[in-house]
PDB file of C-alpha atoms and ligand atoms in Angstrom:
ATOM      1  CA  MET A   1      -0.046   0.374   0.250  1.00 94.00           C
ATOM      2  CA  ILE A   2       2.682   2.457   0.876  1.00 97.00           C
ATOM      3  CA  ARG A   3       6.330   2.245  -0.225  1.00 97.00           C
ATOM      4  CA  LEU A   4       8.830   4.810   0.310  1.00 97.00           C
ATOM      5  CA  GLU A   5      12.180   4.035  -1.432  1.00 97.00           C
ATOM      6  CA  ARG A   6      15.418   6.121   0.175  1.00 97.00           C
ATOM      7  CA  VAL A   7      13.069   8.926   1.145  1.00 97.00           C
ATOM      8  CA  SER A   8      15.010  12.274   1.850  1.00 97.00           C
ATOM      9  CA  LYS A   9      13.352  15.113   2.336  1.00 98.00           C
ATOM     10  CA  THR A  10      14.990  18.673   2.741  1.00 98.00           C
ATOM     11  CA  TYR A  11      13.247  21.904   3.569  1.00 97.00           C
ATOM     12  CA  PRO A  12      14.431  25.202   1.939  1.00 96.00           C
ATOM     13  CA  HIS A  13      16.473  27.676   3.768  1.00 95.00           C
ATOM     14  CA  ARG A  14      17.102  24.217   6.344  1.00 95.00           C
ATOM     15  CA  ASP A  15      20.804  22.193   6.697  1.00 94.00           C
ATOM     16  CA  GLU A  16      19.624  19.393   8.288  1.00 96.00           C
ATOM     17  CA  PRO A  17      17.287  17.139   6.517  1.00 97.00           C
ATOM     18  CA  ALA A  18      13.924  16.338   7.833  1.00 98.00           C
ATOM     19  CA  LEU A  19      13.850  12.818   6.387  1.00 98.00           C
ATOM     20  CA  LYS A  20      17.335  10.998   5.592  1.00 98.00           C
ATOM     21  CA  ARG A  21      16.806   7.942   3.370  1.00 97.00           C
ATOM     22  CA  VAL A  22      14.068   6.709   4.747  1.00 97.00           C
ATOM     23  CA  SER A  23      12.741   3.367   3.190  1.00 97.00           C
ATOM     24  CA  LEU A  24       9.715   2.030   4.620  1.00 97.00           C
ATOM     25  CA  HIS A  25       7.015  -0.723   2.926  1.00 97.00           C
ATOM     26  CA  VAL A  26       3.584  -0.960   4.496  1.00 96.00           C
ATOM     27  CA  ALA A  27       1.298  -3.746   3.311  1.00 95.00           C
ATOM     28  CA  PRO A  28      -2.398  -3.262   2.841  1.00 94.00           C
ATOM     29  CA  GLY A  29      -4.681  -3.622   5.839  1.00 91.00           C
ATOM     30  CA  GLU A  30      -1.535  -2.730   8.305  1.00 92.00           C
ATOM     31  CA  PHE A  31      -1.562  -0.791  11.091  1.00 91.00           C
ATOM     32  CA  VAL A  32       1.524   0.976  11.915  1.00 92.00           C
ATOM     33  CA  TYR A  33       2.463   3.523  14.469  1.00 92.00           C
ATOM     34  CA  LEU A  34       5.211   6.319  13.758  1.00 95.00           C
ATOM     35  CA  THR A  35       6.801   7.538  16.539  1.00 93.00           C
ATOM     36  CA  GLY A  36       9.403   9.820  17.311  1.00 93.00           C
ATOM     37  CA  HIS A  37      10.326  12.962  19.669  1.00 93.00           C
ATOM     38  CA  SER A  38       9.216  16.312  18.261  1.00 92.00           C
ATOM     39  CA  GLY A  39      10.982  17.343  15.321  1.00 95.00           C
ATOM     40  CA  ALA A  40      11.514  13.614  14.190  1.00 96.00           C
ATOM     41  CA  GLY A  41      10.026  14.036  10.934  1.00 97.00           C
ATOM     42  CA  LYS A  42       6.461  12.278  11.498  1.00 97.00           C
ATOM     43  CA  THR A  43       4.648  15.326   9.896  1.00 96.00           C
ATOM     44  CA  THR A  44       6.887  15.328   7.315  1.00 97.00           C
ATOM     45  CA  LEU A  45       6.589  11.830   6.208  1.00 98.00           C
ATOM     46  CA  LEU A  46       2.765  11.681   6.285  1.00 97.00           C
ATOM     47  CA  ARG A  47       3.002  15.122   4.567  1.00 95.00           C
ATOM     48  CA  LEU A  48       4.531  13.070   2.009  1.00 96.00           C
ATOM     49  CA  LEU A  49       1.861  10.402   1.601  1.00 96.00           C
ATOM     50  CA  TYR A  50      -0.633  13.019   0.608  1.00 94.00           C
ATOM     51  CA  GLY A  51       1.176  14.747  -1.879  1.00 93.00           C
ATOM     52  CA  ALA A  52       1.369  17.810   0.399  1.00 92.00           C
ATOM     53  CA  GLU A  53       5.221  17.749   0.166  1.00 94.00           C
ATOM     54  CA  MET A  54       7.498  16.606  -2.475  1.00 94.00           C
ATOM     55  CA  PRO A  55      10.563  14.186  -1.894  1.00 96.00           C
ATOM     56  CA  SER A  56      13.887  15.683  -2.502  1.00 96.00           C
ATOM     57  CA  ARG A  57      15.256  12.344  -3.089  1.00 96.00           C
ATOM     58  CA  GLY A  58      14.214   9.237  -3.206  1.00 97.00           C
ATOM     59  CA  ARG A  59      10.467   7.465  -4.340  1.00 96.00           C
ATOM     60  CA  VAL A  60       6.968   7.619  -2.462  1.00 97.00           C
ATOM     61  CA  LEU A  61       4.594   5.372  -3.556  1.00 96.00           C
ATOM     62  CA  VAL A  62       1.176   5.131  -2.747  1.00 95.00           C
ATOM     63  CA  GLY A  63      -0.728   2.066  -4.204  1.00 91.00           C
ATOM     64  CA  ASN A  64       0.307   2.294  -7.287  1.00 88.00           C
ATOM     65  CA  THR A  65       0.717   6.111  -7.822  1.00 91.00           C
ATOM     66  CA  ASP A  66       4.129   7.365  -7.566  1.00 93.00           C
ATOM     67  CA  LEU A  67       3.629  10.790  -6.043  1.00 92.00           C
ATOM     68  CA  GLY A  68       6.823  12.147  -7.329  1.00 86.00           C
ATOM     69  CA  ARG A  69       5.696  11.861 -10.708  1.00 87.00           C
ATOM     70  CA  LEU A  70       1.564  12.663 -10.050  1.00 87.00           C
ATOM     71  CA  ALA A  71       0.827  15.875 -11.571  1.00 87.00           C
ATOM     72  CA  PRO A  72      -1.070  18.370  -9.307  1.00 86.00           C
ATOM     73  CA  ARG A  73      -4.680  18.081 -10.828  1.00 89.00           C
ATOM     74  CA  HIS A  74      -4.276  14.593 -10.254  1.00 88.00           C
ATOM     75  CA  LEU A  75      -3.673  14.953  -6.370  1.00 86.00           C
ATOM     76  CA  PRO A  76      -7.452  15.764  -5.779  1.00 84.00           C
ATOM     77  CA  LEU A  77      -8.202  12.094  -7.082  1.00 82.00           C
ATOM     78  CA  LEU A  78      -5.762  10.468  -4.902  1.00 85.00           C
ATOM     79  CA  ARG A  79      -6.917  12.474  -1.650  1.00 84.00           C
ATOM     80  CA  ARG A  80      -9.955  10.809  -2.246  1.00 83.00           C
ATOM     81  CA  ARG A  81      -8.565   7.832  -1.673  1.00 87.00           C
ATOM     82  CA  LEU A  82      -7.312   8.914   1.440  1.00 92.00           C
ATOM     83  CA  GLY A  83      -8.601   9.427   5.077  1.00 93.00           C
ATOM     84  CA  LEU A  84      -6.999  11.919   7.110  1.00 92.00           C
ATOM     85  CA  VAL A  85      -7.180  13.219  10.407  1.00 91.00           C
ATOM     86  CA  PHE A  86      -5.439  15.797  12.387  1.00 85.00           C
ATOM     87  CA  GLN A  87      -4.570  16.854  15.847  1.00 79.00           C
ATOM     88  CA  ASP A  88      -6.813  20.288  14.944  1.00 80.00           C
ATOM     89  CA  PHE A  89     -10.076  18.892  13.830  1.00 79.00           C
ATOM     90  CA  ARG A  90     -10.421  21.118  11.043  1.00 85.00           C
ATOM     91  CA  LEU A  91     -14.504  20.948  11.722  1.00 93.00           C
ATOM     92  CA  LEU A  92     -16.720  23.662  10.008  1.00 95.00           C
ATOM     93  CA  PRO A  93     -17.542  24.786  13.375  1.00 94.00           C
ATOM     94  CA  ARG A  94     -21.112  26.310  12.204  1.00 96.00           C
ATOM     95  CA  ARG A  95     -22.278  23.408  10.773  1.00 97.00           C
ATOM     96  CA  SER A  96     -24.041  20.640  12.073  1.00 98.00           C
ATOM     97  CA  VAL A  97     -22.070  17.126  13.016  1.00 98.00           C
ATOM     98  CA  PHE A  98     -24.132  15.733  10.199  1.00 98.00           C
ATOM     99  CA  GLU A  99     -23.075  18.283   7.884  1.00 97.00           C
ATOM    100  CA  ASN A 100     -19.110  17.929   8.204  1.00 96.00           C
ATOM    101  CA  VAL A 101     -19.480  14.176   7.579  1.00 96.00           C
ATOM    102  CA  ALA A 102     -21.467  14.736   4.434  1.00 97.00           C
ATOM    103  CA  LEU A 103     -19.457  17.090   2.941  1.00 93.00           C
ATOM    104  CA  SER A 104     -16.509  14.304   2.298  1.00 85.00           C
ATOM    105  CA  LEU A 105     -19.192  12.447   0.436  1.00 92.00           C
ATOM    106  CA  GLU A 106     -21.166  15.206  -1.397  1.00 92.00           C
ATOM    107  CA  VAL A 107     -17.604  16.040  -2.749  1.00 84.00           C
ATOM    108  CA  ALA A 108     -17.274  12.716  -4.072  1.00 80.00           C
ATOM    109  CA  GLY A 109     -20.622  13.177  -6.169  1.00 86.00           C
ATOM    110  CA  LEU A 110     -22.797  10.542  -3.872  1.00 91.00           C
ATOM    111  CA  ASP A 111     -26.906  11.298  -4.114  1.00 94.00           C
ATOM    112  CA  ARG A 112     -28.313  12.365  -1.174  1.00 95.00           C
ATOM    113  CA  ARG A 113     -29.977   9.288  -0.014  1.00 96.00           C
ATOM    114  CA  THR A 114     -26.500   7.777  -0.180  1.00 96.00           C
ATOM    115  CA  VAL A 115     -24.961  10.220   1.795  1.00 97.00           C
ATOM    116  CA  ALA A 116     -27.497  10.391   4.249  1.00 97.00           C
ATOM    117  CA  HIS A 117     -27.374   6.323   4.968  1.00 97.00           C
ATOM    118  CA  ARG A 118     -23.635   6.156   5.111  1.00 96.00           C
ATOM    119  CA  VAL A 119     -23.596   9.478   7.513  1.00 97.00           C
ATOM    120  CA  ALA A 120     -25.659   7.782  10.158  1.00 97.00           C
ATOM    121  CA  GLU A 121     -23.534   4.383   9.824  1.00 95.00           C
ATOM    122  CA  VAL A 122     -20.224   5.921  10.753  1.00 94.00           C
ATOM    123  CA  LEU A 123     -21.837   8.455  13.471  1.00 96.00           C
ATOM    124  CA  GLU A 124     -23.219   5.285  15.202  1.00 94.00           C
ATOM    125  CA  GLN A 125     -19.843   3.547  14.968  1.00 88.00           C
ATOM    126  CA  VAL A 126     -18.651   6.732  16.874  1.00 89.00           C
ATOM    127  CA  LYS A 127     -21.175   6.651  19.189  1.00 90.00           C
ATOM    128  CA  LEU A 128     -22.403  10.390  17.815  1.00 95.00           C
ATOM    129  CA  SER A 129     -26.261   9.795  16.406  1.00 97.00           C
ATOM    130  CA  HIS A 130     -27.604  11.677  19.348  1.00 98.00           C
ATOM    131  CA  LEU A 131     -25.573  14.774  18.249  1.00 98.00           C
ATOM    132  CA  ALA A 132     -26.193  14.592  14.411  1.00 98.00           C
ATOM    133  CA  GLN A 133     -27.706  17.882  14.514  1.00 98.00           C
ATOM    134  CA  ALA A 134     -25.649  19.865  16.790  1.00 98.00           C
ATOM    135  CA  PRO A 135     -23.358  22.362  15.537  1.00 98.00           C
ATOM    136  CA  ALA A 136     -20.034  21.140  15.581  1.00 96.00           C
ATOM    137  CA  ASP A 137     -18.484  24.145  18.100  1.00 95.00           C
ATOM    138  CA  THR A 138     -20.683  22.940  20.855  1.00 97.00           C
ATOM    139  CA  LEU A 139     -18.877  19.588  21.110  1.00 95.00           C
ATOM    140  CA  SER A 140     -16.615  18.858  23.600  1.00 91.00           C
ATOM    141  CA  GLY A 141     -12.884  17.896  22.154  1.00 86.00           C
ATOM    142  CA  GLY A 142     -13.008  14.188  22.384  1.00 87.00           C
ATOM    143  CA  GLU A 143     -16.668  14.288  20.424  1.00 92.00           C
ATOM    144  CA  GLN A 144     -15.252  16.482  17.705  1.00 92.00           C
ATOM    145  CA  GLN A 145     -12.325  14.228  17.544  1.00 89.00           C
ATOM    146  CA  ARG A 146     -14.908  11.490  16.774  1.00 91.00           C
ATOM    147  CA  VAL A 147     -16.374  13.655  14.053  1.00 94.00           C
ATOM    148  CA  ALA A 148     -13.070  13.949  12.451  1.00 93.00           C
ATOM    149  CA  LEU A 149     -12.631  10.259  12.360  1.00 92.00           C
ATOM    150  CA  ALA A 150     -16.226   9.818  10.960  1.00 94.00           C
ATOM    151  CA  ARG A 151     -15.430  12.266   8.222  1.00 94.00           C
ATOM    152  CA  ALA A 152     -12.338  10.334   7.337  1.00 93.00           C
ATOM    153  CA  LEU A 153     -13.730   7.181   7.721  1.00 92.00           C
ATOM    154  CA  ALA A 154     -17.167   7.990   5.685  1.00 93.00           C
ATOM    155  CA  PRO A 155     -16.065   8.041   2.335  1.00 91.00           C
ATOM    156  CA  GLY A 156     -14.291   4.023   3.136  1.00 91.00           C
ATOM    157  CA  PRO A 157     -10.723   5.087   2.331  1.00 93.00           C
ATOM    158  CA  ASP A 158      -7.989   2.442   1.205  1.00 92.00           C
ATOM    159  CA  LEU A 159      -5.285   4.382   3.682  1.00 95.00           C
ATOM    160  CA  ILE A 160      -5.977   6.555   6.751  1.00 95.00           C
ATOM    161  CA  LEU A 161      -3.382   9.100   7.888  1.00 96.00           C
ATOM    162  CA  ALA A 162      -3.309  10.353  11.463  1.00 94.00           C
ATOM    163  CA  ASP A 163      -1.372  12.699  12.790  1.00 94.00           C
ATOM    164  CA  GLU A 164      -1.515  13.048  16.501  1.00 91.00           C
ATOM    165  CA  PRO A 165      -5.253  12.317  16.476  1.00 88.00           C
ATOM    166  CA  THR A 166      -5.151  12.239  20.435  1.00 86.00           C
ATOM    167  CA  GLY A 167      -2.979  15.210  20.519  1.00 81.00           C
ATOM    168  CA  ASN A 168      -6.016  17.008  22.293  1.00 78.00           C
ATOM    169  CA  LEU A 169      -7.946  14.346  24.132  1.00 82.00           C
ATOM    170  CA  ASP A 170      -7.850  13.111  27.861  1.00 84.00           C
ATOM    171  CA  PRO A 171      -6.211   9.688  28.511  1.00 84.00           C
ATOM    172  CA  ASP A 172      -9.722   8.074  28.263  1.00 84.00           C
ATOM    173  CA  ASN A 173     -10.586   9.787  25.015  1.00 82.00           C
ATOM    174  CA  ALA A 174      -7.166   9.030  23.447  1.00 85.00           C
ATOM    175  CA  LEU A 175      -7.444   5.563  24.399  1.00 84.00           C
ATOM    176  CA  ALA A 176     -11.183   5.453  22.763  1.00 82.00           C
ATOM    177  CA  MET A 177      -9.706   7.176  19.695  1.00 83.00           C
ATOM    178  CA  MET A 178      -7.075   4.720  19.329  1.00 84.00           C
ATOM    179  CA  ARG A 179      -9.529   1.767  19.555  1.00 83.00           C
ATOM    180  CA  LEU A 180     -11.562   3.452  16.680  1.00 84.00           C
ATOM    181  CA  LEU A 181      -8.618   3.344  14.757  1.00 87.00           C
ATOM    182  CA  VAL A 182      -7.555  -0.258  15.219  1.00 82.00           C
ATOM    183  CA  GLY A 183     -10.956  -1.580  15.400  1.00 75.00           C
ATOM    184  CA  ASP A 184     -13.206  -2.863  12.430  1.00 72.00           C
ATOM    185  CA  TYR A 185     -14.325   0.423  11.832  1.00 76.00           C
ATOM    186  CA  VAL A 186     -11.791   1.173   9.276  1.00 82.00           C
ATOM    187  CA  GLY A 187     -13.198  -1.609   7.131  1.00 82.00           C
ATOM    188  CA  GLY A 188      -9.810  -3.176   6.317  1.00 87.00           C
ATOM    189  CA  ALA A 189      -7.804  -0.044   5.307  1.00 92.00           C
ATOM    190  CA  THR A 190      -4.253   0.957   6.218  1.00 94.00           C
ATOM    191  CA  VAL A 191      -3.688   2.985   9.119  1.00 94.00           C
ATOM    192  CA  VAL A 192      -0.460   4.876   9.982  1.00 95.00           C
ATOM    193  CA  VAL A 193      -0.771   7.010  13.127  1.00 94.00           C
ATOM    194  CA  ALA A 194       1.873   9.586  14.016  1.00 94.00           C
ATOM    195  CA  THR A 195       2.439  10.262  17.917  1.00 89.00           C
ATOM    196  CA  HIS A 196       4.950  10.939  20.058  1.00 83.00           C
ATOM    197  CA  ASP A 197       3.128   9.286  23.144  1.00 78.00           C
ATOM    198  CA  PRO A 198       4.222   6.190  23.889  1.00 73.00           C
ATOM    199  CA  THR A 199       1.560   5.352  26.524  1.00 72.00           C
ATOM    200  CA  LEU A 200      -0.935   4.851  23.696  1.00 74.00           C
ATOM    201  CA  LEU A 201       1.443   2.383  22.262  1.00 74.00           C
ATOM    202  CA  SER A 202       1.809   0.256  25.509  1.00 70.00           C
ATOM    203  CA  LEU A 203      -2.292   0.578  25.660  1.00 66.00           C
ATOM    204  CA  VAL A 204      -3.054  -0.515  22.003  1.00 66.00           C
ATOM    205  CA  ARG A 205      -1.445  -3.719  21.015  1.00 65.00           C
ATOM    206  CA  GLY A 206      -1.055  -5.322  17.844  1.00 68.00           C
ATOM    207  CA  GLY A 207       0.294  -2.926  15.981  1.00 76.00           C
ATOM    208  CA  ARG A 208       3.330  -2.501  14.357  1.00 88.00           C
ATOM    209  CA  VAL A 209       5.957   0.334  15.447  1.00 90.00           C
ATOM    210  CA  VAL A 210       7.969   2.477  13.338  1.00 94.00           C
ATOM    211  CA  HIS A 211      10.524   4.854  15.233  1.00 94.00           C
ATOM    212  CA  LEU A 212      11.474   8.214  13.614  1.00 96.00           C
ATOM    213  CA  ASP A 213      15.222   9.460  15.279  1.00 96.00           C
ATOM    214  CA  ARG A 214      16.117  12.889  13.634  1.00 96.00           C
ATOM    215  CA  GLY A 215      14.879  11.856  10.221  1.00 97.00           C
ATOM    216  CA  ARG A 216      16.134   8.235  10.571  1.00 97.00           C
ATOM    217  CA  LEU A 217      13.593   5.505  10.662  1.00 96.00           C
ATOM    218  CA  GLU A 218      13.930   2.338  13.052  1.00 90.00           C
ATOM    219  CA  GLU A 219      11.761  -0.706  13.271  1.00 80.00           C
ATOM    220  CA  THR A 220      11.071  -1.715  16.946  1.00 71.00           C
ATOM    221  CA  ALA A 221       9.312  -5.021  17.715  1.00 59.00           C
TER     222      ALA A 221
HETATM  223  N1  ATP B 301       7.785  24.160   6.422  1.00 54.29           N
HETATM  224  C1  ATP B 301       8.875  23.623   7.032  1.00 54.29           C
HETATM  225  N2  ATP B 301      10.110  24.442   6.474  1.00 54.29           N
HETATM  226  C2  ATP B 301      11.181  24.308   6.710  1.00 54.29           C
HETATM  227  N3  ATP B 301      11.122  23.129   7.926  1.00 54.29           N
HETATM  228  C3  ATP B 301      10.220  22.920   8.475  1.00 54.29           C
HETATM  229  C4  ATP B 301       8.823  22.481   7.756  1.00 54.29           C
HETATM  230  N4  ATP B 301       7.987  21.972   8.358  1.00 54.29           N
HETATM  231  C5  ATP B 301       9.104  21.031   9.013  1.00 54.29           C
HETATM  232  N5  ATP B 301      10.589  21.422   9.256  1.00 54.29           N
HETATM  233  C6  ATP B 301      11.328  20.879   9.953  1.00 54.29           C
HETATM  234  O1  ATP B 301      11.610  19.634   9.559  1.00 54.29           O
HETATM  235  C7  ATP B 301      11.961  19.098  10.999  1.00 54.29           C
HETATM  236  C8  ATP B 301      10.856  17.970  10.943  1.00 54.29           C
HETATM  237  O2  ATP B 301       9.654  18.609  11.149  1.00 54.29           O
HETATM  238  P1  ATP B 301       8.037  17.428  11.708  1.00 54.29           P
HETATM  239  O3  ATP B 301       7.144  18.482  11.752  1.00 54.29           O
HETATM  240  O4  ATP B 301       8.038  16.876  10.522  1.00 54.29           O
HETATM  241  O5  ATP B 301       8.482  16.633  12.858  1.00 54.29           O
HETATM  242  P2  ATP B 301       7.673  15.917  13.765  1.00 54.29           P
HETATM  243  O6  ATP B 301       8.453  14.510  13.806  1.00 54.29           O
HETATM  244  O7  ATP B 301       6.036  16.001  13.511  1.00 54.29           O
HETATM  245  O8  ATP B 301       7.148  16.928  14.950  1.00 54.29           O
HETATM  246  P3  ATP B 301       5.759  17.025  16.281  1.00 54.29           P
HETATM  247  O9  ATP B 301       6.078  15.834  17.100  1.00 54.29           O
HETATM  248  O10 ATP B 301       6.801  18.105  16.976  1.00 54.29           O
HETATM  249  O11 ATP B 301       4.731  17.349  15.424  1.00 54.29           O
HETATM  250  C9  ATP B 301      12.000  20.018  11.907  1.00 54.29           C
HETATM  251  O12 ATP B 301      13.152  20.056  12.243  1.00 54.29           O
HETATM  252  C10 ATP B 301      10.844  21.100  11.775  1.00 54.29           C
HETATM  253  O13 ATP B 301      11.602  21.968  12.185  1.00 54.29           O
HETATM  254 MG1   MG B 302       4.279  16.604  13.831  1.00 54.29          MG
END
C-alpha cells in the first residue's frame, strides 16, 4: 500500500534534512504507529504520503501511484482515496455534525440518500448519532475528534493517515480514539498513526511500531 524508497526531504533554508534515506513498506490492511520525538519528521513523512510535500530524493508510492510523478491536477483523485485525521480537527464550526461528515461524500458526487445513509452509519460507529444535528463547535474535544474520524472514514478510504489524532484528548478519550482506529471501523484500510505519546503504544496492542530518530527510521518489535 505504501512504499518509500530511500526518501530524503530537505526543506528550503534548512541544512539538516527532515528525513534521511527513509525506506518503508506497509502492506494493505496493516496498522503502523509512527513515533519519535518532536521534530523527528513524523508530520513530514505523512505529508509526503498525501502529496502535501514532495521528496527531495527517493520515491514515494501509495498504491500504484508514484507521488513524485503525479501531476498536481491528479492530486484530488488521490486524496479521495485517503482519510486524513489531524490534531486540530478542522471541522466547519457552525455546521452540524451531520453536515461535516456529509461534505466528504458530497464532493465525491454521491446522491443525497446514499450520503444520508452512510453518514448515519459512521456516526453510529463513533457513537455520535444523538448529536447529528448539533453544531460542531458545541461539541467537546473528544466528540469533535470523533466527528473528524467519522468524516475520514465515511468515504471508505484505502489508507488512513492520522497525525497526533489524540493530541487534544484526555487519556480516556485518547484510548477510545485509538481503539476506533485499530478496530473494525476502518474496514480493512491501511492505517498510519503518528504519535509521540508512548503510553498509547503500550495500551493498544497489535500494531507495528516504526520510530523516527532525527529523520532516520528504525523499526522496533
Ligand atoms: N515547512 C517547513 N519548512 C522548514 N522546515 C520544516 C518545515 N516543516 C517541518 N520542518 C522541520 O523539519 C523537521 C521535522 O519536522 P516535523 O514537523 O516533520 O516533525 P514531527 O516529528 O512531526 O514533530 P512534532 O512531534 O513536534 O509534530 C523539524 O526540524 C522542522 O523544524
Ligand atoms: Mg508533527
